[in-house]
Coordinates of C-alpha atoms and ligand atoms in Angstrom, one line a residue:
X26 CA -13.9 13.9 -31.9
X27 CA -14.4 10.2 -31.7
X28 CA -12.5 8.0 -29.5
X29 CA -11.3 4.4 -29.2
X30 CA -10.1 3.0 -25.7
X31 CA -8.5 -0.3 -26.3
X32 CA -8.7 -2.4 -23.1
X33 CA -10.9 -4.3 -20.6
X34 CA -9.7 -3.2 -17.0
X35 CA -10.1 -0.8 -14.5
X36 CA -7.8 1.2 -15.5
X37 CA -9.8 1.5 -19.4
X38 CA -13.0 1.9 -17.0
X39 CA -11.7 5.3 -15.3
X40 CA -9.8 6.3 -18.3
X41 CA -12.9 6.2 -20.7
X42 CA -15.0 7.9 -18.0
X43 CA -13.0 10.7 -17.8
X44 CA -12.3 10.9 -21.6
X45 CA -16.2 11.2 -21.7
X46 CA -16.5 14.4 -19.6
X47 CA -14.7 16.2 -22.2
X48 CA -16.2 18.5 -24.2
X49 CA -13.8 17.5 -27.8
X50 CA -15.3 14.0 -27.5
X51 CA -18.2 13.4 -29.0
X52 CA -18.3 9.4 -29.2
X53 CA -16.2 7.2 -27.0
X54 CA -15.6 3.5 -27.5
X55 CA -13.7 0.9 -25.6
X56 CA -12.7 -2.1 -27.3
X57 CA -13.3 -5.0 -26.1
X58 CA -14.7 -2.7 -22.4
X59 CA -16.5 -4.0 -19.3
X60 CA -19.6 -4.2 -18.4
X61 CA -18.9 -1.1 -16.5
X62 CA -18.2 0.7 -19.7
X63 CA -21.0 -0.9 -21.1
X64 CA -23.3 0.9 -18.7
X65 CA -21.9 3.9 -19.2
X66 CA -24.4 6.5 -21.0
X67 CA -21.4 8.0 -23.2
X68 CA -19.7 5.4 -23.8
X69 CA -20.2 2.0 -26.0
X70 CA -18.3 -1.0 -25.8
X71 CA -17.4 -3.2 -29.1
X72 CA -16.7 -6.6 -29.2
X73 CA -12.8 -6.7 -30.6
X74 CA -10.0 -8.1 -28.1
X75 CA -7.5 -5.7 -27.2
X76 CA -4.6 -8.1 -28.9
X77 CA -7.2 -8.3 -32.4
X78 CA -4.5 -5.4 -33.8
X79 CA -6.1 -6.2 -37.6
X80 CA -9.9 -6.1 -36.2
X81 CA -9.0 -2.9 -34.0
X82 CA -7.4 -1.0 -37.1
X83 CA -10.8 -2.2 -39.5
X84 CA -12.9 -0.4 -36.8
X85 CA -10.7 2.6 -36.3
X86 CA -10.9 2.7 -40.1
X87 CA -14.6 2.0 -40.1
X88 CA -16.1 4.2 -37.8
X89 CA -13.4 7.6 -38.6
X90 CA -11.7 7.3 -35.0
X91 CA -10.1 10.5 -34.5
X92 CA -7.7 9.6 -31.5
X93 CA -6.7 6.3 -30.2
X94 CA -5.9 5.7 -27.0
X95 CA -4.2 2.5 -25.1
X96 CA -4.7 0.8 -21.8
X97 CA -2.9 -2.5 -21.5
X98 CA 0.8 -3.2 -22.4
X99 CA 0.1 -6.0 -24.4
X100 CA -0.9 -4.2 -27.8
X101 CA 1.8 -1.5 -27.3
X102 CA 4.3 -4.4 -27.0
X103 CA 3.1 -6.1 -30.2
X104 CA 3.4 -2.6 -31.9
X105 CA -0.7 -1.3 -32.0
X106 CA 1.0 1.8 -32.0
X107 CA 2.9 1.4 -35.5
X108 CA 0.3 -0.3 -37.0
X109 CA -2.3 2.5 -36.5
X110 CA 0.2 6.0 -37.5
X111 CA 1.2 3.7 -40.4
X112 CA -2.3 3.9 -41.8
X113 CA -2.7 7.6 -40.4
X114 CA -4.5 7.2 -37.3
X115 CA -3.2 8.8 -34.4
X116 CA -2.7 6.5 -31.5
X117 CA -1.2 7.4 -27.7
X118 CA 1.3 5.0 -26.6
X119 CA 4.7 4.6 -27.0
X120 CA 6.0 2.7 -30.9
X121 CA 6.9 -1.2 -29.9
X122 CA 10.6 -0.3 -29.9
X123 CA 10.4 1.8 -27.2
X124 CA 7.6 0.1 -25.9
X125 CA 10.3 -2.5 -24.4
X126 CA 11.0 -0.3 -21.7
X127 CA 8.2 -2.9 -20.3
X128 CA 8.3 -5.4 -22.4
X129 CA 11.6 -6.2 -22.0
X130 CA 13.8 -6.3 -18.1
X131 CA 16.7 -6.5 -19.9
X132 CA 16.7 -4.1 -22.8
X133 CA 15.5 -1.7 -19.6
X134 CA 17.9 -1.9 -17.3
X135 CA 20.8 -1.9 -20.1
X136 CA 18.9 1.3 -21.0
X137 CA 19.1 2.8 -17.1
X138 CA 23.0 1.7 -17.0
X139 CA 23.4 3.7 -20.6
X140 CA 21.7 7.0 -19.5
X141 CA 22.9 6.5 -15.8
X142 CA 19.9 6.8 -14.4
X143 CA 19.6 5.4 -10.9
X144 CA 18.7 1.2 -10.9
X145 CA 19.5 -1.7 -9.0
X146 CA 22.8 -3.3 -9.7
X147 CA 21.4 -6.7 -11.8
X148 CA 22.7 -9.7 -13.9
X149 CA 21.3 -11.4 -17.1
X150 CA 20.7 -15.2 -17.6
X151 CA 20.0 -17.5 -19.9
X152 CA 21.6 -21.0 -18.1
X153 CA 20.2 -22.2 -15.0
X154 CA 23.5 -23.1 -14.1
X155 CA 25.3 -19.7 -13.6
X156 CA 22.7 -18.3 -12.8
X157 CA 22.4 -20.3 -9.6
X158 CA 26.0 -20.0 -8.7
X159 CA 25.2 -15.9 -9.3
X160 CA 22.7 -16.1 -6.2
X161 CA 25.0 -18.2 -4.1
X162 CA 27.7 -15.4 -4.5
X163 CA 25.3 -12.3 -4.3
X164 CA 23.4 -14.3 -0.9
X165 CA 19.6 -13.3 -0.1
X166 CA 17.1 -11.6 -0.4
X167 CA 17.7 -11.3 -4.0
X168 CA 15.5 -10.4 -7.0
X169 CA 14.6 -12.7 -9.8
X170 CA 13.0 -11.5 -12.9
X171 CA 11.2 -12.9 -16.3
X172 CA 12.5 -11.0 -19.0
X173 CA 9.2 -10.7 -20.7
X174 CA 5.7 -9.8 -20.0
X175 CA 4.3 -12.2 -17.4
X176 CA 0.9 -10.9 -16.5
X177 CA 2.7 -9.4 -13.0
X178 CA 3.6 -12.8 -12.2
X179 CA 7.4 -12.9 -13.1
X180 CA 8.7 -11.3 -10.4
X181 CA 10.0 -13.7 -6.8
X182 CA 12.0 -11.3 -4.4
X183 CA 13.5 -14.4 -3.0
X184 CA 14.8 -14.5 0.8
X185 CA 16.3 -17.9 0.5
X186 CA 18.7 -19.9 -2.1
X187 CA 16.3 -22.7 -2.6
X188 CA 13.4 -19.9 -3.5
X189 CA 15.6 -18.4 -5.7
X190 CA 17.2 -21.3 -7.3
X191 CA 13.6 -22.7 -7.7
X192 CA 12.5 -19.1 -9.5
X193 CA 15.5 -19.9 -11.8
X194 CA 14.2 -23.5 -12.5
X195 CA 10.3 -22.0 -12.8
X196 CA 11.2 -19.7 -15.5
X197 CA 14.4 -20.9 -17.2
X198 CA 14.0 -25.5 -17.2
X199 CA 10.1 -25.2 -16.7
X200 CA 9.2 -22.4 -18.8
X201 CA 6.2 -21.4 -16.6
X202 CA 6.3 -18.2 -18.0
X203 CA 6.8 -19.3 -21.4
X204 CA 9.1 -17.5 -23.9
X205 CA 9.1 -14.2 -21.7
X206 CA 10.8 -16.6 -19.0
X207 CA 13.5 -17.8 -21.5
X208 CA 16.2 -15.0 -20.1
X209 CA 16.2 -13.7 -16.6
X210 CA 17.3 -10.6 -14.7
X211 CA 18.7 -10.9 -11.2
X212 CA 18.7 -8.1 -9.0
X213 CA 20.1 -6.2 -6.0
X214 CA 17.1 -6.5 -3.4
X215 CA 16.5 -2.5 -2.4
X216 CA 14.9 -1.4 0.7
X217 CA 12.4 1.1 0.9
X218 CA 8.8 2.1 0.2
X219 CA 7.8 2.1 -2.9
X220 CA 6.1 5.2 -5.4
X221 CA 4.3 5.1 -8.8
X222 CA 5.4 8.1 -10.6
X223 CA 3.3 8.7 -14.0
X224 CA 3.6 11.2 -16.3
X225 CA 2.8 11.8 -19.8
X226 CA 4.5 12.7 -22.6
X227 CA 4.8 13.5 -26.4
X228 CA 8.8 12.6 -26.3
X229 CA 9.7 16.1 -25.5
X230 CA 7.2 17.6 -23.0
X231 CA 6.8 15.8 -20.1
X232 CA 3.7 16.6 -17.3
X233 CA 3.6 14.8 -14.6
X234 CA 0.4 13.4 -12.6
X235 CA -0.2 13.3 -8.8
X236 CA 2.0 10.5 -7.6
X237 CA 0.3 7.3 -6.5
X238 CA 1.2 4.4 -4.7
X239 CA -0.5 0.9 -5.0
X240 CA -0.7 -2.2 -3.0
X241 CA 0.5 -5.6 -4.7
X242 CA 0.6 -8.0 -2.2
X243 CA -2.9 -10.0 -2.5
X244 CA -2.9 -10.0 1.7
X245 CA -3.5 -7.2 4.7
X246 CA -0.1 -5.6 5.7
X247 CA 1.8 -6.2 2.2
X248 CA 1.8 -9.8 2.4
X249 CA 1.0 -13.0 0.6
X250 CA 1.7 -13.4 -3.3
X251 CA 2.2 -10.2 -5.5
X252 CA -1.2 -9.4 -7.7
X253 CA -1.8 -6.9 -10.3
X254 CA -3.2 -4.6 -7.6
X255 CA -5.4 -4.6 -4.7
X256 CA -5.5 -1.1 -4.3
X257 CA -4.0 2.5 -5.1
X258 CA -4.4 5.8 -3.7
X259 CA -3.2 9.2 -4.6
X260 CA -1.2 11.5 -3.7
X261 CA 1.3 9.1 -2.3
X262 CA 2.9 11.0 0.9
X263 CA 6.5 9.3 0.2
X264 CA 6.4 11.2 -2.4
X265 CA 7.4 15.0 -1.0
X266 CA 8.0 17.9 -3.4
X267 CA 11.5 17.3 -2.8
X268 CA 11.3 13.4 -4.0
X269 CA 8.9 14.3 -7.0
X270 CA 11.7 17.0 -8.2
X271 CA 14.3 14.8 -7.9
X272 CA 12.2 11.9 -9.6
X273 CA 12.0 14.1 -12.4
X274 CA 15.6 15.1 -12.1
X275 CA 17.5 12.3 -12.1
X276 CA 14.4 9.5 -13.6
X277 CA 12.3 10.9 -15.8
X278 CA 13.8 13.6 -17.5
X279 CA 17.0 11.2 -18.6
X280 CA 14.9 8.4 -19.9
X281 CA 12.6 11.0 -22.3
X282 CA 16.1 12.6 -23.5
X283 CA 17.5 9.1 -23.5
X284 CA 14.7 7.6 -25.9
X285 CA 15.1 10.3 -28.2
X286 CA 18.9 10.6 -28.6
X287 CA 18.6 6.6 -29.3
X288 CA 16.1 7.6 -31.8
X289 CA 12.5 6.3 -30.5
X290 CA 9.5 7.6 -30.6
X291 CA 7.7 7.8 -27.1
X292 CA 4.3 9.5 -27.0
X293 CA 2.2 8.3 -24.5
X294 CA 2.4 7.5 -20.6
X295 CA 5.2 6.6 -18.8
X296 CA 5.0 4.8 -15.3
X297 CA 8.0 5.3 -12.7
X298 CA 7.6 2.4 -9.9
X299 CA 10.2 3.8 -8.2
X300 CA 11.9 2.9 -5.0
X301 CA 12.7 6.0 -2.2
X302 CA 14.8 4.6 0.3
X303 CA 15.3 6.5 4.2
X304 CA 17.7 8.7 2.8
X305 CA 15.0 9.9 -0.1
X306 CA 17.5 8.4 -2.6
X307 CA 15.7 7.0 -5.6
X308 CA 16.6 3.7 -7.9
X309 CA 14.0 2.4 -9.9
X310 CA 12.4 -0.7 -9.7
X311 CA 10.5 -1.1 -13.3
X312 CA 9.4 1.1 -15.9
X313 CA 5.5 0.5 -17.1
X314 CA 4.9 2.3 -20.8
X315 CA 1.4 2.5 -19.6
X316 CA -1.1 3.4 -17.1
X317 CA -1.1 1.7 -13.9
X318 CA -3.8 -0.1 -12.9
X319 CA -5.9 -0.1 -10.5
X320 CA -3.5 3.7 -9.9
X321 CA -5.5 4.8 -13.0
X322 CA -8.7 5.0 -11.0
X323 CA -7.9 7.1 -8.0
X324 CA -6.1 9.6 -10.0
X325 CA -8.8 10.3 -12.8
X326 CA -10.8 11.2 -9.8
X327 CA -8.7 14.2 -8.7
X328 CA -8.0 15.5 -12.3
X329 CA -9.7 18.6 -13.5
X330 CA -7.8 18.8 -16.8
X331 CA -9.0 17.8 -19.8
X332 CA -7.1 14.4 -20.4
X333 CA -8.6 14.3 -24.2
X334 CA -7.1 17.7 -24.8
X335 CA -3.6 16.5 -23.7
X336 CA -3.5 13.0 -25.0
X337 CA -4.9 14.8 -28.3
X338 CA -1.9 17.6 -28.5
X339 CA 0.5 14.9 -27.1
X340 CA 0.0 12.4 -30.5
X341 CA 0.1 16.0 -32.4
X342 CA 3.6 17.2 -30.8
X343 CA 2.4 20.3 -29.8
X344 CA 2.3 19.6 -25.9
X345 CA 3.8 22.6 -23.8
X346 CA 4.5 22.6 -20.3
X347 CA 1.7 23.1 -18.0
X348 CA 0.1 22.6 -14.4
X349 CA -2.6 20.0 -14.0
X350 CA -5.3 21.2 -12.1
X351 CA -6.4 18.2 -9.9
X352 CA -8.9 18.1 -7.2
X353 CA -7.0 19.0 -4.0
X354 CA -8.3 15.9 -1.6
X355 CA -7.1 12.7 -1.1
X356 CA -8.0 9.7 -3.8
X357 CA -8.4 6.0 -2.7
X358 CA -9.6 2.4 -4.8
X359 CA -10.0 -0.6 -3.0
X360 CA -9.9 -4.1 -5.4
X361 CA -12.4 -6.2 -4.7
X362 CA -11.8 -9.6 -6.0
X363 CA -12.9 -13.1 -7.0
X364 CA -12.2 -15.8 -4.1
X365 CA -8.9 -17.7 -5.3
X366 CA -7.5 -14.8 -7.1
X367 CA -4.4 -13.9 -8.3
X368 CA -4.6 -18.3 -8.7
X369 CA -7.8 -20.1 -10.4
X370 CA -11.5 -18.1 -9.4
X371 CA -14.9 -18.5 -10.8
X372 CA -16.8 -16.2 -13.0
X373 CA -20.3 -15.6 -14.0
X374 CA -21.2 -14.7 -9.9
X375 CA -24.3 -11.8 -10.0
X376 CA -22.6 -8.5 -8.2
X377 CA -25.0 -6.6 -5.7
X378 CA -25.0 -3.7 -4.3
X379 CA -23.2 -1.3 -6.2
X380 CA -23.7 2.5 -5.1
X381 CA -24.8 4.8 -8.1
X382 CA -21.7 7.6 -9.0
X383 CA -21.7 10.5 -7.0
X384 CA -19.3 13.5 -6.6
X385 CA -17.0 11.4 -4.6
X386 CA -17.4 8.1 -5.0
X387 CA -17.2 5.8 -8.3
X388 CA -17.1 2.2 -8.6
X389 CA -14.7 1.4 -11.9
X390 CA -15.1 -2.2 -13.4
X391 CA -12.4 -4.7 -14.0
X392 CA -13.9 -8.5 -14.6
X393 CA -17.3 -7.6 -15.2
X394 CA -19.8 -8.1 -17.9
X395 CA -23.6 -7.1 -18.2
X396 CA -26.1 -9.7 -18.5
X397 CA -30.0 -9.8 -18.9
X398 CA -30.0 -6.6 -16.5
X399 CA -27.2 -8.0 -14.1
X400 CA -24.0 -7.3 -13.3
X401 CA -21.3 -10.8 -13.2
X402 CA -18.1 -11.3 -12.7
X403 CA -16.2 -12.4 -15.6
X404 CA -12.0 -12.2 -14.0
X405 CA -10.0 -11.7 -11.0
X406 CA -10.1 -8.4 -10.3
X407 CA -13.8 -7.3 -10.9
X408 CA -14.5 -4.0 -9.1
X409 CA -12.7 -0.8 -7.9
X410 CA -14.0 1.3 -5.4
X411 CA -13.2 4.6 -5.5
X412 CA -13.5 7.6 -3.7
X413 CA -12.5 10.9 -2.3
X414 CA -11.7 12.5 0.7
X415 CA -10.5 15.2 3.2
X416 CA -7.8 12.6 4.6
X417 CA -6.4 9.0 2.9
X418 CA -8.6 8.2 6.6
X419 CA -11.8 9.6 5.4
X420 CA -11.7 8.7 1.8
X421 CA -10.9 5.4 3.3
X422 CA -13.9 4.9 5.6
X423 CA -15.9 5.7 2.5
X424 CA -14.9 3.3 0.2
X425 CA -15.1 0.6 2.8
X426 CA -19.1 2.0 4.3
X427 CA -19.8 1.6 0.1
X428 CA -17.6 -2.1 0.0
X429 CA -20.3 -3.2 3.5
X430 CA -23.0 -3.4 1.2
X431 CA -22.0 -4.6 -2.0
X432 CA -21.2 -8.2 -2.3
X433 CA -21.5 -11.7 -4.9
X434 CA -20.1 -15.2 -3.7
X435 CA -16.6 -15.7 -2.7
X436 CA -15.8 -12.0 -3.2
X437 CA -12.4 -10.9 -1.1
X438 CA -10.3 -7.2 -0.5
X439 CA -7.8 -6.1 1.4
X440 CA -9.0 -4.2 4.7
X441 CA -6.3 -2.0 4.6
X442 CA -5.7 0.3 1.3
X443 CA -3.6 3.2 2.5
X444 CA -2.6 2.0 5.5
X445 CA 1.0 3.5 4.8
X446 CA -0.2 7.2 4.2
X447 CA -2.7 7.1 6.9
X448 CA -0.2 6.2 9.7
X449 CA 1.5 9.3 7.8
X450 CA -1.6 11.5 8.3
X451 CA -1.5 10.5 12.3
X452 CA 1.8 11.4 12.8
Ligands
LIG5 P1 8.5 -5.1 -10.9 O1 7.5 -5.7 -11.9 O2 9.9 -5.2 -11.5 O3 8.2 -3.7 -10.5 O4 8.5 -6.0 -9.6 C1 7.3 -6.2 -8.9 C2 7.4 -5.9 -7.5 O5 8.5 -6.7 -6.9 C3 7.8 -4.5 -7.2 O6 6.6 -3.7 -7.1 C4 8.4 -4.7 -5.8 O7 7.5 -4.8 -4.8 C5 9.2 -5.9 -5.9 N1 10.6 -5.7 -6.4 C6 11.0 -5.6 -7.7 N2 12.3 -5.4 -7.8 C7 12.7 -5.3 -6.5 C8 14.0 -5.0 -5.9 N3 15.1 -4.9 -6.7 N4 14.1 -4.9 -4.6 C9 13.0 -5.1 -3.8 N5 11.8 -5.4 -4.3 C10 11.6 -5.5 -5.6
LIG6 N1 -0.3 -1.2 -10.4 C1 0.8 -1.7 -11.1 C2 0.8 -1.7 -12.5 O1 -0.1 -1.2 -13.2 O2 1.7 -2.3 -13.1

């Protein structure tokens, strides 16, 4: 079968490479891709932005695509999904109605407080005014929240009134997120540590992946402004077989049954960031109708299944409960990034140094592109590094011997990726 990828990322990167290993694919093509996927044997990159929804359907229509899959939120938001079963293509990833679990804070946590699924207690603005007088009453920290999508930028988990009252101003007098800024949420600040929790799912059926957890904070120790992600690793310890069931139980399982009682159609992956306090009690923090990324990349290294296969019998209904086989050792990707990123960086820098795949260790592309025989950077995040291990410790200590020798001007990463689960491994 032939398969589209639509996306650019890291997290299209590992989800292509793995597509490729399966034996019902015969042609795999990412659209617009990276130059990692451009180097790829299998795989071949075409030149159509992930938000050209006309120019993806022409070449889905062009070139017979048998299965469709999506990376980014941006085209399930603006309704790729639609577009592509409307002409009788089948596509994985959530319709845009119910792709506003993500696309819309509001219209999610409404949806939580519906289906009584476990949330932080929250607020909706519009007017600068009340809102401010909201955080004054509620006191700090306190959580303020763009609506809409916002790159991973909307978020301020505000310890002080004038931070919060000055996220208020930011998104609601200065727009600086735009239309997606227009309404807020406010929030009940939770304490915790924090868990991705991704399954998939044809609206019935729901398998779960190995948990994950990923680091957002651009700095060493979970500090410094948030960023898409500077690293991930899988499986997340905080998330015991006792926390996973009860994820399932009291998250996951309501919002599938939720979104089809309300009558929408939800094939595709779902993405949990969940909160587990010290009492292992769970509220969630956001709901992703996606991927994550860069979680994506340390996961597809421990699955065995055939993710094809299940995407395939997922857009086809017939998905039954089953067991993912995954590889039974530790997973861990380490971001390396252009100097100045999440903020302004420059592109076009020649990477060195990259270490050819092996069993255990693959560098997946973000911000790359191919050029006369070199790899450049071309965005913020620009490599994963990814590998496995015995331990989170020893997978570790590989990805950072591989990180020693590869380098390109003003490249930064975090020196710490799995910190958390390693201190867990020592005790
Ligand atoms: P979100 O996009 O809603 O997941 O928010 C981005 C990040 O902000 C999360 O990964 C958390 O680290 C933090 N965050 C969001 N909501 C809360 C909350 N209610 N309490 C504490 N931290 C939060
Ligand atoms: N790593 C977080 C996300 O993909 O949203």
């Amino acid at each position: 079968m032939k398969v589209l990828v639509i996306g650019s990322g890291g997290r299209e990167h590992a989800l292509a490479w793995k597509l490729s290993k399966s034996n019902l694919v015969s042609e795999i093509f990412v659209a617009p891709g990276n130059g990692g996927t451009e180097i790829e044997e299998s795989i071949k990159n075409i030149d159509i932005d992930s938000n050209d929804l006309d120019g993806l359907l022409d070449f889905a229509e062009q070139s017979s695509i048998d299965l469709t899959i999506v990376g980014p939120e941006d085209p399930l938001v603006n309704g790729v999904t639609d577009k592509f079963q409307n002409k009788g293509f089948l596509c994985f990833g959530p319709s845009k109605d119910a792709a506003r679990l993500e696309g819309s804070k509001e219209f999610m946590k409404d949806f939580l407080l519906r289906h009584d699924i476990p949330t932080a207690s929250y607020k909706t603005f519009t007017d600068s005014k009340k809102a401010i007088s909201y955080i004054k009453e509620q006191g700090c920290p306190i959580v303020i929240k763009a609506d809409g999508l916002a790159a991973g930028k909307g978020v301020t988990v505000a310890s002080s009134i004038s931070q919060a009252t000055e996220a208020i101003n930011q998104s609601l007098n200065s727009k600086a997120f735009g239309d997606a800024g227009s309404k807020i949420v406010i929030e009940e600040y939770l304490e915790g540590e924090e868990a991705s929790f991704i399954v998939l799912t044809d609206g019935n059926v729901v398998i779960p992946f190995a948990s994950s957890q990923d680091h957002k904070a651009k700095e060493n120790g979970d500090l410094g402004p948030n960023t898409g992600g500077m690293g991930a690793y899988s499986p997340a310890p905080v998330v015991t077989e006792f926390v996973h069931e009860k994820i399932l139980k009291e998250v996951i399982y309501p919002t599938v049954e939720g979104l089809k009682s309300e009558g929408y159609d939800y094939c595709g992956f779902l993405y949990a960031g969940v909160m587990v306090d010290s009492n292992q009690n769970i509220k969630v923090l956001e709901f992703n109708c996606r991927f994550g990324d860069p979680e994506t990349q340390p996961i597809m290294m421990r699955l065995k299944t055939d993710l094809a296969e299940l995407c395939l019998k997922a857009c086809k209904k017939e998905l039954s409960d089953e067991d993912l086989d995954w590889d039974d050792r530790k997973s861990l990707g380490v971001v390396m990034a252009s100097g100045g990123y999440p903020a302004n960086y420059e592109k076009g820098n020649i990477i060195e140094g990259i270490p050819d795949e092996a069993e255990d260790i693959k560098v997946f592309h973000a911000g790359t592109t191919y050029q006369e025989g070199n790899i450049k950077t071309n965005g913020g995040r620009v490599l994963c590094v990814t590998t496995l291990g015995e331990s989170v410790l020893l997978a570790q200590k590989k990805a950072y011997d591989a990180i020693s020798n590869i380098s390109w001007k003003e490249c930064f990463y975090r020196n710490d990726i799995g910190y958390r689960a390693i201190e867990r491994e020592e005790n």
